[in-house]
CSV table of C-alpha atoms and ligand atoms in Angstrom, one decimal:
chain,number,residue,atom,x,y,z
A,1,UNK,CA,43.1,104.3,-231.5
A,2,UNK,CA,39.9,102.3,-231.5
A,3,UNK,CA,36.6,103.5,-230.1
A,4,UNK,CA,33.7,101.3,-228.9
A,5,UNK,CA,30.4,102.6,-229.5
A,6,UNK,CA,27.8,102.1,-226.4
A,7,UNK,CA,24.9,99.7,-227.8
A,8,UNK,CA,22.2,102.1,-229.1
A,9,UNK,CA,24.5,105.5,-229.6
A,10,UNK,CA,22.5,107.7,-232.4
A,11,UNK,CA,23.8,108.4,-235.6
A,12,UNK,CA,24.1,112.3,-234.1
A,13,UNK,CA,26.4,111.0,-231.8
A,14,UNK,CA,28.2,108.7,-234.2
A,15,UNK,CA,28.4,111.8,-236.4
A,16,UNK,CA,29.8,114.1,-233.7
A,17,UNK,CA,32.5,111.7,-232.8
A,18,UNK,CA,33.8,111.8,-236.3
A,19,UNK,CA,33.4,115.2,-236.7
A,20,UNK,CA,35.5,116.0,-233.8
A,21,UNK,CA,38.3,113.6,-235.2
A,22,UNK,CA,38.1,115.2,-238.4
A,23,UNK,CA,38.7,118.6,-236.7
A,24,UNK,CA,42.1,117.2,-235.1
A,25,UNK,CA,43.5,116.4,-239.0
A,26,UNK,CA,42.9,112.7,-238.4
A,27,UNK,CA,40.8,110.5,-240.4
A,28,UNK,CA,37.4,107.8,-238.9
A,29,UNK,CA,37.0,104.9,-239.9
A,30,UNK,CA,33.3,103.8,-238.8
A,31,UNK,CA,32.5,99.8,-238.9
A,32,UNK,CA,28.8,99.4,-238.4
A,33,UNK,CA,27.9,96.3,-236.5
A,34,UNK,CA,24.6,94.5,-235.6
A,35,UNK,CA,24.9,95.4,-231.8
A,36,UNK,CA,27.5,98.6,-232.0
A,37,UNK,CA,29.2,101.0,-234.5
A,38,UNK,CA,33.4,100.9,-234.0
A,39,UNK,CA,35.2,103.9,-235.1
A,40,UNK,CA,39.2,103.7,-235.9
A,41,UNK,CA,40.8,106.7,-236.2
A,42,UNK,CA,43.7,106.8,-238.4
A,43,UNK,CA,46.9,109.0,-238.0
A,44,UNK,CA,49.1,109.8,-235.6
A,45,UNK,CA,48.2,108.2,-232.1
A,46,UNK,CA,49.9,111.0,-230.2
A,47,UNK,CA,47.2,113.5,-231.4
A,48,UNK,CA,44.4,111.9,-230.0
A,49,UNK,CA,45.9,110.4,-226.6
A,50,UNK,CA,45.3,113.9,-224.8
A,51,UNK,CA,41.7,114.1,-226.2
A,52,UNK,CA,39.0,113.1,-223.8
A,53,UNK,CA,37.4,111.0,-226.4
A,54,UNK,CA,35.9,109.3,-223.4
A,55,UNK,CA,33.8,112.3,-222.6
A,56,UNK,CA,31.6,112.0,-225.8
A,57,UNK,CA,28.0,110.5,-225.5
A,58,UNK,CA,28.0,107.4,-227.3
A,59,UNK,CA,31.3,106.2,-226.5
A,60,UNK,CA,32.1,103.4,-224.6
A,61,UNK,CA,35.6,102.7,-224.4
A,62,UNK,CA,38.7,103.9,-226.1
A,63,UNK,CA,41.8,101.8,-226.9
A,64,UNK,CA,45.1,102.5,-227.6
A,65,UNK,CA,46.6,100.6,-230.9
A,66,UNK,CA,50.0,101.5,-229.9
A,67,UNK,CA,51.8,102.0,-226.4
A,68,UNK,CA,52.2,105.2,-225.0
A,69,UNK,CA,55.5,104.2,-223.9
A,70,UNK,CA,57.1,104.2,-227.8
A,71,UNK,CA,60.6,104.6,-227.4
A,72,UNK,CA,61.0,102.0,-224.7
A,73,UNK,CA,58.5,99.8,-226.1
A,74,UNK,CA,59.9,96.4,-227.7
A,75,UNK,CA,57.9,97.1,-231.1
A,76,UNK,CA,60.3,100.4,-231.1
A,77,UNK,CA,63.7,98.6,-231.9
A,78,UNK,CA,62.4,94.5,-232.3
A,79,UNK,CA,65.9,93.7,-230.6
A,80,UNK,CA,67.0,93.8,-227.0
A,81,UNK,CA,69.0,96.6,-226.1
A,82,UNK,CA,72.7,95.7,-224.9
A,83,UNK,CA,74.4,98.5,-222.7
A,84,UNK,CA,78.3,98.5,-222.6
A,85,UNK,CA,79.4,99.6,-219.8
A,86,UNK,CA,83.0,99.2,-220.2
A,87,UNK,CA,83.3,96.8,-222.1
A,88,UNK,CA,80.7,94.6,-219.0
A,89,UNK,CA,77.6,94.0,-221.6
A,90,UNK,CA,74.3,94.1,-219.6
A,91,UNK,CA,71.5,92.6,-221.9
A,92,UNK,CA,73.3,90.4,-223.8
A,93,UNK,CA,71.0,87.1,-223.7
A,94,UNK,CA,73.9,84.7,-222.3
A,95,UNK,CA,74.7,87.3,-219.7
A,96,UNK,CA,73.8,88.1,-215.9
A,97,UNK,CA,75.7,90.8,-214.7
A,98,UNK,CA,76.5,90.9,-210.9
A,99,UNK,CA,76.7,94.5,-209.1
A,100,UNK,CA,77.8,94.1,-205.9
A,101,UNK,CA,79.1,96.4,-203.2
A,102,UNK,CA,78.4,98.5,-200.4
A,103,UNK,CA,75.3,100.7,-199.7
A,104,UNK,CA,77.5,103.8,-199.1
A,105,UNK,CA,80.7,104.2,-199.6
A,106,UNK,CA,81.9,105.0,-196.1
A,107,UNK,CA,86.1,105.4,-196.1
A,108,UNK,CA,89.0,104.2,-198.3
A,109,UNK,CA,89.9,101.3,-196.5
A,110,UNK,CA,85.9,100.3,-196.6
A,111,UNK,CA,85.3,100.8,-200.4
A,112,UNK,CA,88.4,98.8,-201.3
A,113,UNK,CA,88.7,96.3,-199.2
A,114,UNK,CA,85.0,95.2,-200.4
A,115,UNK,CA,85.6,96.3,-204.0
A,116,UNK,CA,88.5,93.4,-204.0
A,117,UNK,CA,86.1,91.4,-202.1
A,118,UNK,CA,83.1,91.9,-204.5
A,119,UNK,CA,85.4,91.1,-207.8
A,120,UNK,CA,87.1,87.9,-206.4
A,121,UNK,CA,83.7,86.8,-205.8
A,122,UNK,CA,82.2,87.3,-209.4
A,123,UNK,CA,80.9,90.9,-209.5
A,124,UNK,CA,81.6,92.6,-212.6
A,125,UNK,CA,80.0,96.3,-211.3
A,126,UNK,CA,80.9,97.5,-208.1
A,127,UNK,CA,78.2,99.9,-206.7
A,128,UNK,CA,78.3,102.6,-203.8
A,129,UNK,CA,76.4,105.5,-202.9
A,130,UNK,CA,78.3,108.7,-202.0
A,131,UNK,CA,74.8,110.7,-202.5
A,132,UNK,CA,72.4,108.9,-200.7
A,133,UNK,CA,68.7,109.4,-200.5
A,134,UNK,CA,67.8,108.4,-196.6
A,135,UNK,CA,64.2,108.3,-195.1
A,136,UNK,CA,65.3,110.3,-191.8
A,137,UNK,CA,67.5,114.0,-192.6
A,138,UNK,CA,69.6,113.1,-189.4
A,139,UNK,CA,70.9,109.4,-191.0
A,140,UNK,CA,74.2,109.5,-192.8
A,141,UNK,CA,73.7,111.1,-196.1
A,142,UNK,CA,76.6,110.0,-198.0
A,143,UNK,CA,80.2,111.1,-198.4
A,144,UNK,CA,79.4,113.5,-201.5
A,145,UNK,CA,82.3,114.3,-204.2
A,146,UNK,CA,84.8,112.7,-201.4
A,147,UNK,CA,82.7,109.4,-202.1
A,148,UNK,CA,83.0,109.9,-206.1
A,149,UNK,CA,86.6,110.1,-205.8
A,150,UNK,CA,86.8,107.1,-203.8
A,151,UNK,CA,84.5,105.1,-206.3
A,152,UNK,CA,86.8,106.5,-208.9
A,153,UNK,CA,90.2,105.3,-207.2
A,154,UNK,CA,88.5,101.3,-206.2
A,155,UNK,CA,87.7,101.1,-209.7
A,156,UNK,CA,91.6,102.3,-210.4
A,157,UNK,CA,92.2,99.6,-208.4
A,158,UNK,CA,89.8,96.8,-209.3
A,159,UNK,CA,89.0,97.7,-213.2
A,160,UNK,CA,85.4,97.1,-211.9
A,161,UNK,CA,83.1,99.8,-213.6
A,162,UNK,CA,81.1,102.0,-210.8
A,163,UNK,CA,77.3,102.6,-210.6
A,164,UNK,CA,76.4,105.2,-208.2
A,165,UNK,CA,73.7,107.0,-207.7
A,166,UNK,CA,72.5,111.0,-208.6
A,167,UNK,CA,69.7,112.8,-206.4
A,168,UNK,CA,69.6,115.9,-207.7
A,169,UNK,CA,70.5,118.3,-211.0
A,170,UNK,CA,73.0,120.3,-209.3
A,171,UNK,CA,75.5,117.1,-209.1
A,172,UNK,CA,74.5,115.8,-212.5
A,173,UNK,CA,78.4,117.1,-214.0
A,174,UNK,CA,80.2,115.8,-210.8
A,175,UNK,CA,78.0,112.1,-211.2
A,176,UNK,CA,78.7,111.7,-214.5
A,177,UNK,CA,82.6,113.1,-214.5
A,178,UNK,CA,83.1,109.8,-211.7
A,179,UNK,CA,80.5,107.0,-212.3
A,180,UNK,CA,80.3,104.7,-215.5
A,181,UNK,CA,76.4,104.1,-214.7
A,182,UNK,CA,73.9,106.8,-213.0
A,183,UNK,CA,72.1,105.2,-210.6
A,184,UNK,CA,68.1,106.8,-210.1
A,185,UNK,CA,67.0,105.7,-207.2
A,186,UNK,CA,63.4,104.5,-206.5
A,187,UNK,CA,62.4,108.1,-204.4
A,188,UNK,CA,63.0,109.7,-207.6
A,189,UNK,CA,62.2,107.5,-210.2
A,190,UNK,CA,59.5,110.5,-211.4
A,191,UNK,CA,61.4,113.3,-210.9
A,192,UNK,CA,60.9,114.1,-214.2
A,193,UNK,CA,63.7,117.1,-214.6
A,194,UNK,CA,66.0,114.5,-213.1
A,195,UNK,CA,65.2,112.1,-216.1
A,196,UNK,CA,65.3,114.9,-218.6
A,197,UNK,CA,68.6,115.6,-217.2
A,198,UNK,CA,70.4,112.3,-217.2
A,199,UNK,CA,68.8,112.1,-220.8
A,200,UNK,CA,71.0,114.3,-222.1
A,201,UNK,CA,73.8,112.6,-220.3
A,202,UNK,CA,76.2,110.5,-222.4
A,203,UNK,CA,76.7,107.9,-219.8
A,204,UNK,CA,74.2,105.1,-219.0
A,205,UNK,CA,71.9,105.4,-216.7
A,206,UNK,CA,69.7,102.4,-214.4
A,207,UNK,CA,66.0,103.2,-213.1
A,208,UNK,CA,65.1,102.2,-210.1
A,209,UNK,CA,61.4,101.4,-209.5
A,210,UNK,CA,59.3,104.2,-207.6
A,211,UNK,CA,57.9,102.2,-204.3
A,212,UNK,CA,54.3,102.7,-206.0
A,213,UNK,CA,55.2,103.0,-209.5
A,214,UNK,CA,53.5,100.5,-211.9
A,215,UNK,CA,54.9,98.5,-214.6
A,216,UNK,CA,53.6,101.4,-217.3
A,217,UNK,CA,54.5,104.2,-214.8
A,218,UNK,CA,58.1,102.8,-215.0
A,219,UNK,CA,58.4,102.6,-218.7
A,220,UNK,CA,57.1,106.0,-219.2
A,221,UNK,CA,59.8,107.7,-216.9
A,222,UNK,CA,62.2,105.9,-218.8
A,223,UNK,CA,60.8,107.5,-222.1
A,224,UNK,CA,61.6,110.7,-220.6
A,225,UNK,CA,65.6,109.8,-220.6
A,226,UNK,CA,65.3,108.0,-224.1
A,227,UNK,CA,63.3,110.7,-225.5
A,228,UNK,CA,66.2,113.2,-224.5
A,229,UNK,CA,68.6,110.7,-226.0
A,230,UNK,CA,69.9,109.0,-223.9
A,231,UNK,CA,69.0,105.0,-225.6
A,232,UNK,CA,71.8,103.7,-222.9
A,233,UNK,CA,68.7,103.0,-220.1
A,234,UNK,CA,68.3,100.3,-217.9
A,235,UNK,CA,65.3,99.6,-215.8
A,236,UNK,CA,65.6,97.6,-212.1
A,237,UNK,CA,63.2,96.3,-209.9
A,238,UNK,CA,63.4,97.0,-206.4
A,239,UNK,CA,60.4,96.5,-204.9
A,240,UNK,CA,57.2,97.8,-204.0
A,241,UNK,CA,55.5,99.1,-201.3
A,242,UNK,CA,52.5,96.6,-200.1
A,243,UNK,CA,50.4,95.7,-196.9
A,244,UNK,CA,53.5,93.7,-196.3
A,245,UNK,CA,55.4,94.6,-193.4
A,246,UNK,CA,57.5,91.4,-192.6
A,247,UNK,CA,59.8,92.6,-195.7
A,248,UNK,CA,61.2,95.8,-196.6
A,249,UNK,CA,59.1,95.9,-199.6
A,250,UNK,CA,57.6,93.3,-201.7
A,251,UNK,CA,60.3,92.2,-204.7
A,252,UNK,CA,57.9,91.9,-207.9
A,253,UNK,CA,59.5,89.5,-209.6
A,254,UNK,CA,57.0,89.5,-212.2
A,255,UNK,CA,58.1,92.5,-213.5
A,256,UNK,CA,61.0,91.0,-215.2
A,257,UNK,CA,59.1,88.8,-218.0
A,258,UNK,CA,56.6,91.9,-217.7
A,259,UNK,CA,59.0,94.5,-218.4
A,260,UNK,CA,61.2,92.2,-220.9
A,261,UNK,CA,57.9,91.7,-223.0
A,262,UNK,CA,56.9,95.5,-222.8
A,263,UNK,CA,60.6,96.7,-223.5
A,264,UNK,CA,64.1,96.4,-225.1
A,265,UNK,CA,65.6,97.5,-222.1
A,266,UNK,CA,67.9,95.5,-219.9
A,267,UNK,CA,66.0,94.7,-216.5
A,268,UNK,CA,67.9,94.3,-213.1
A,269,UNK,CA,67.1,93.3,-209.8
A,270,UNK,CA,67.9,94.4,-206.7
A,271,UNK,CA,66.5,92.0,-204.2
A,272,UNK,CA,68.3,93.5,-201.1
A,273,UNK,CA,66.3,96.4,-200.7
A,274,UNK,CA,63.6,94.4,-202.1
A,275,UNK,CA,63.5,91.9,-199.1
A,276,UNK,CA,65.7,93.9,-196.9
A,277,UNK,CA,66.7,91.4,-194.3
A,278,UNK,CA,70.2,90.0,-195.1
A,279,UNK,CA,68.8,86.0,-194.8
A,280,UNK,CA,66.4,86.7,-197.1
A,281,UNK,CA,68.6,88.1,-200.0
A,282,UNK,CA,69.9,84.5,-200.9
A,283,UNK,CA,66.3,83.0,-202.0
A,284,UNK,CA,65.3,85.9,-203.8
A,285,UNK,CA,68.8,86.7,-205.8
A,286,UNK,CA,68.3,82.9,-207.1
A,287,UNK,CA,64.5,83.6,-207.9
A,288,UNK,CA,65.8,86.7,-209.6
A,289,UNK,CA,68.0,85.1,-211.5
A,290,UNK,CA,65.5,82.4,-212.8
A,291,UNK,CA,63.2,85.4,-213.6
A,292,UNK,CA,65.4,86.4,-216.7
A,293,UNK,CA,66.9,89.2,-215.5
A,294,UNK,CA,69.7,90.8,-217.1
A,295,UNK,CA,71.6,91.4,-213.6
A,296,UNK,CA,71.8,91.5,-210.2
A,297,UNK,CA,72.4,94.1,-207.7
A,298,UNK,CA,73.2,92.9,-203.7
A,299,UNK,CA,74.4,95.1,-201.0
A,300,UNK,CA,78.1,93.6,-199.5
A,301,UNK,CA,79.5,94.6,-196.8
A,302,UNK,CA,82.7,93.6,-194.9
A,303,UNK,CA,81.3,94.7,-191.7
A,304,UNK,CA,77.5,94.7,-191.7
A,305,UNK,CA,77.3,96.0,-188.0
A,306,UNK,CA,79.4,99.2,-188.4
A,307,UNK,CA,77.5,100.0,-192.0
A,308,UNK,CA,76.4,103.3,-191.8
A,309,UNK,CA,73.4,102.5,-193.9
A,310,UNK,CA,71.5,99.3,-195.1
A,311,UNK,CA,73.8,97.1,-192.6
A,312,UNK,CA,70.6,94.7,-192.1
A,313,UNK,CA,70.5,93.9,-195.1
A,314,UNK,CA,73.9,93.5,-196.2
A,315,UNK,CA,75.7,90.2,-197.5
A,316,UNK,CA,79.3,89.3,-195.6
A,317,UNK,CA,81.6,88.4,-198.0
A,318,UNK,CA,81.7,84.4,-197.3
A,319,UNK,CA,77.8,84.7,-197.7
A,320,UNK,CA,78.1,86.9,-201.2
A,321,UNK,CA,80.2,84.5,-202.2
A,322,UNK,CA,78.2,81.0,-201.6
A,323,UNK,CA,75.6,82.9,-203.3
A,324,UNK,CA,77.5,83.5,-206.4
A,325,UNK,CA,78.0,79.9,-206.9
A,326,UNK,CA,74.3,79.5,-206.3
A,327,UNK,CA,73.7,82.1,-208.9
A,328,UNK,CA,76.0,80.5,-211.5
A,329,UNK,CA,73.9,77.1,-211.6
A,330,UNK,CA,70.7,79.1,-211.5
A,331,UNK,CA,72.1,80.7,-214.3
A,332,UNK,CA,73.3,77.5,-216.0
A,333,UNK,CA,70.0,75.5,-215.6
A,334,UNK,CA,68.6,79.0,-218.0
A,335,UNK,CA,71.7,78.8,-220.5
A,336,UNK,CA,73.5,81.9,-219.5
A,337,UNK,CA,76.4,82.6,-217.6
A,338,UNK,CA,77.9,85.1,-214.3
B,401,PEP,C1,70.3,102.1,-203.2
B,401,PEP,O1,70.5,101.4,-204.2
B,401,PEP,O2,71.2,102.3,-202.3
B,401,PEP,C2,69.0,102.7,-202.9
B,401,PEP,C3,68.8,103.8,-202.1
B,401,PEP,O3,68.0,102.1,-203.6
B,401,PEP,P1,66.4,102.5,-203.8
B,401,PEP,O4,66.4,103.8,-204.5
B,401,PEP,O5,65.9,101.3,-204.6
B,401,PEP,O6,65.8,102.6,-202.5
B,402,MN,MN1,70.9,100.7,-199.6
């Protein structure tokens, strides 16, 4: 931690500030300049973060040496993190993963049929939500265990690995029984004794961006699941809410080099309910790709207009498909591979 002395603080002050430090078992370290005195204060960072050093006369600003975000920072491991989800590595620097499937997983015939469809086309994860976290109480909610057990018998079916996601503590054993990745969905990207939860889950688990969470904000809920740990965490953009209204939300593409220099974490994106009109999908799964991103998630369905959720913005198959080979030369042109 660094502190900036205002021009003109008194020695009193000066004196005070180090005084204080002192008292918390940490050690100043004053540099006297022409203009301004800087103090460093050395020991543990952690110590000092919940002081209000900012409420001392004399100071001006306080900065942080390391990030508050440790375990998820880059500096913590110096290598990317690859999660194995089945032997499907998402990380790896050749790599984009595809996730592809419906929004919910609606009936038998449904979840297969576009499970086969999905995997013929490229995908390697098939996703589905069976617990789903709707705007309006009287819209489909989601099939429950019944839609577990159905992930569970398409990947029987398919070998594809399942990411689905969990709202709420009380189905944390039934989640993690069925899915190979917990899904935590952008609504409750800070419930924080969700995170804590899936933290002490052995299986791996992808964040979803809260609608006005911030680069920082994200990182630090996923500190709460590695700090319990859990080191299997992947982080996925989503987008954001803005003044926008033309799209669903705005897709921050930005936030993959952002998060990638911040983190060691795997970053996905999810540019359906990013842009959440199916036509625009297509462009923004190809930017995504270009961004760096570790993988893709896109909502197929086999029959957009009798989707129970999300049908708008679903892919058809023929269209998931064109995209893929899209997404291959994207993909290419950055030396990786689908
Ligand atoms: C989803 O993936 O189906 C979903 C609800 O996503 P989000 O949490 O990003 O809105
Ligand atoms: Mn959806």
């Amino acid at each position: 931690m660094i502190i900036i002395c205002k021009r003109g603080a008194t020695d009193e002050q000066i004196a005070h500030i180090e005084e204080a430090i002192r008292s918390w078992g940490l050690k100043p370290h004053t540099s006297r300049g022409v203009e301004r005195a800087i103090i460093g204060i050395i020991g543990p960072e952690d110590v000092v973060r919940e002081k209000p050093l900012e409420a001392f006369p004399g100071v001006e600003s306080v900065t942080p040496v390391l990030k508050p975000y440790k375990l998820a920072s880059y500096e913590f491991t110096q290598k990317r993190t690859v999660v194995d989800v089945r032997g499907v590595k998402i990380g790896d620097a050749q790599k984009v993963v595809l996730m592809a499937g419906p929004c919910s997983v609606e009936s038998r015939e449904q979840i297969l049929e576009i499970a086969r469809i999905v995997k013929k086309a490229g995908a390697s994860v098939l996703r589905g939500g069976a617990f789903k976290p709707r705007t309006s109480p009287y819209t489909f909610q989601g099939l429950g265990k019944k839609g577990l057990e159905l992930l569970a018998e398409a990947r029987k079916a398919t070998g594809l690995p399942v990411i689905t996601e969990l709202m709420d503590t009380k189905d944390t054993e039934v989640v993690e029984e069925y899915t190979d990745i917990i899904q935590i969905g952008a609504r409750n990207m800070q419930n924080f004794s969700l995170l804590k939860e899936v933290g002490r889950c052995k299986k791996p688990v992808m964040l979803k961006r809260g609608l006005a969470a911030t680069i920082k904000d994200v990182l630090l809920s996923a500190e709460y699941i590695l700090n319990e740990g859990n080191m299997n965490v992947m982080l996925c953009e989503r987008g954001i809410r803005t003044f926008e209204t033309y799209t669903r939300n705005t897709l921050d593409l930005s936030a993959v080099p952002a998060l990638k220099k911040e983190s060691h974490l795997p970053v996905i994106v999810d540019p359906t309910h990013g842009a959440g009109h199916h036509d625009l999908i297509p462009a923004m799964a190809l930017a995504a790709v270009a961004s760096g991103a570790d993988g893709i998630m896109v909502e197929v369905h086999n029959n957009p207009e009798s989707a129970l959720s999300d049908g708008e913005q679903s892919l058809l198959p023929e269209k998931f498909k064109a995209l893929v080979a899209q997404m291959r030369a994207v993909a290419a042109a950055i030396g990786k591979q689908i």
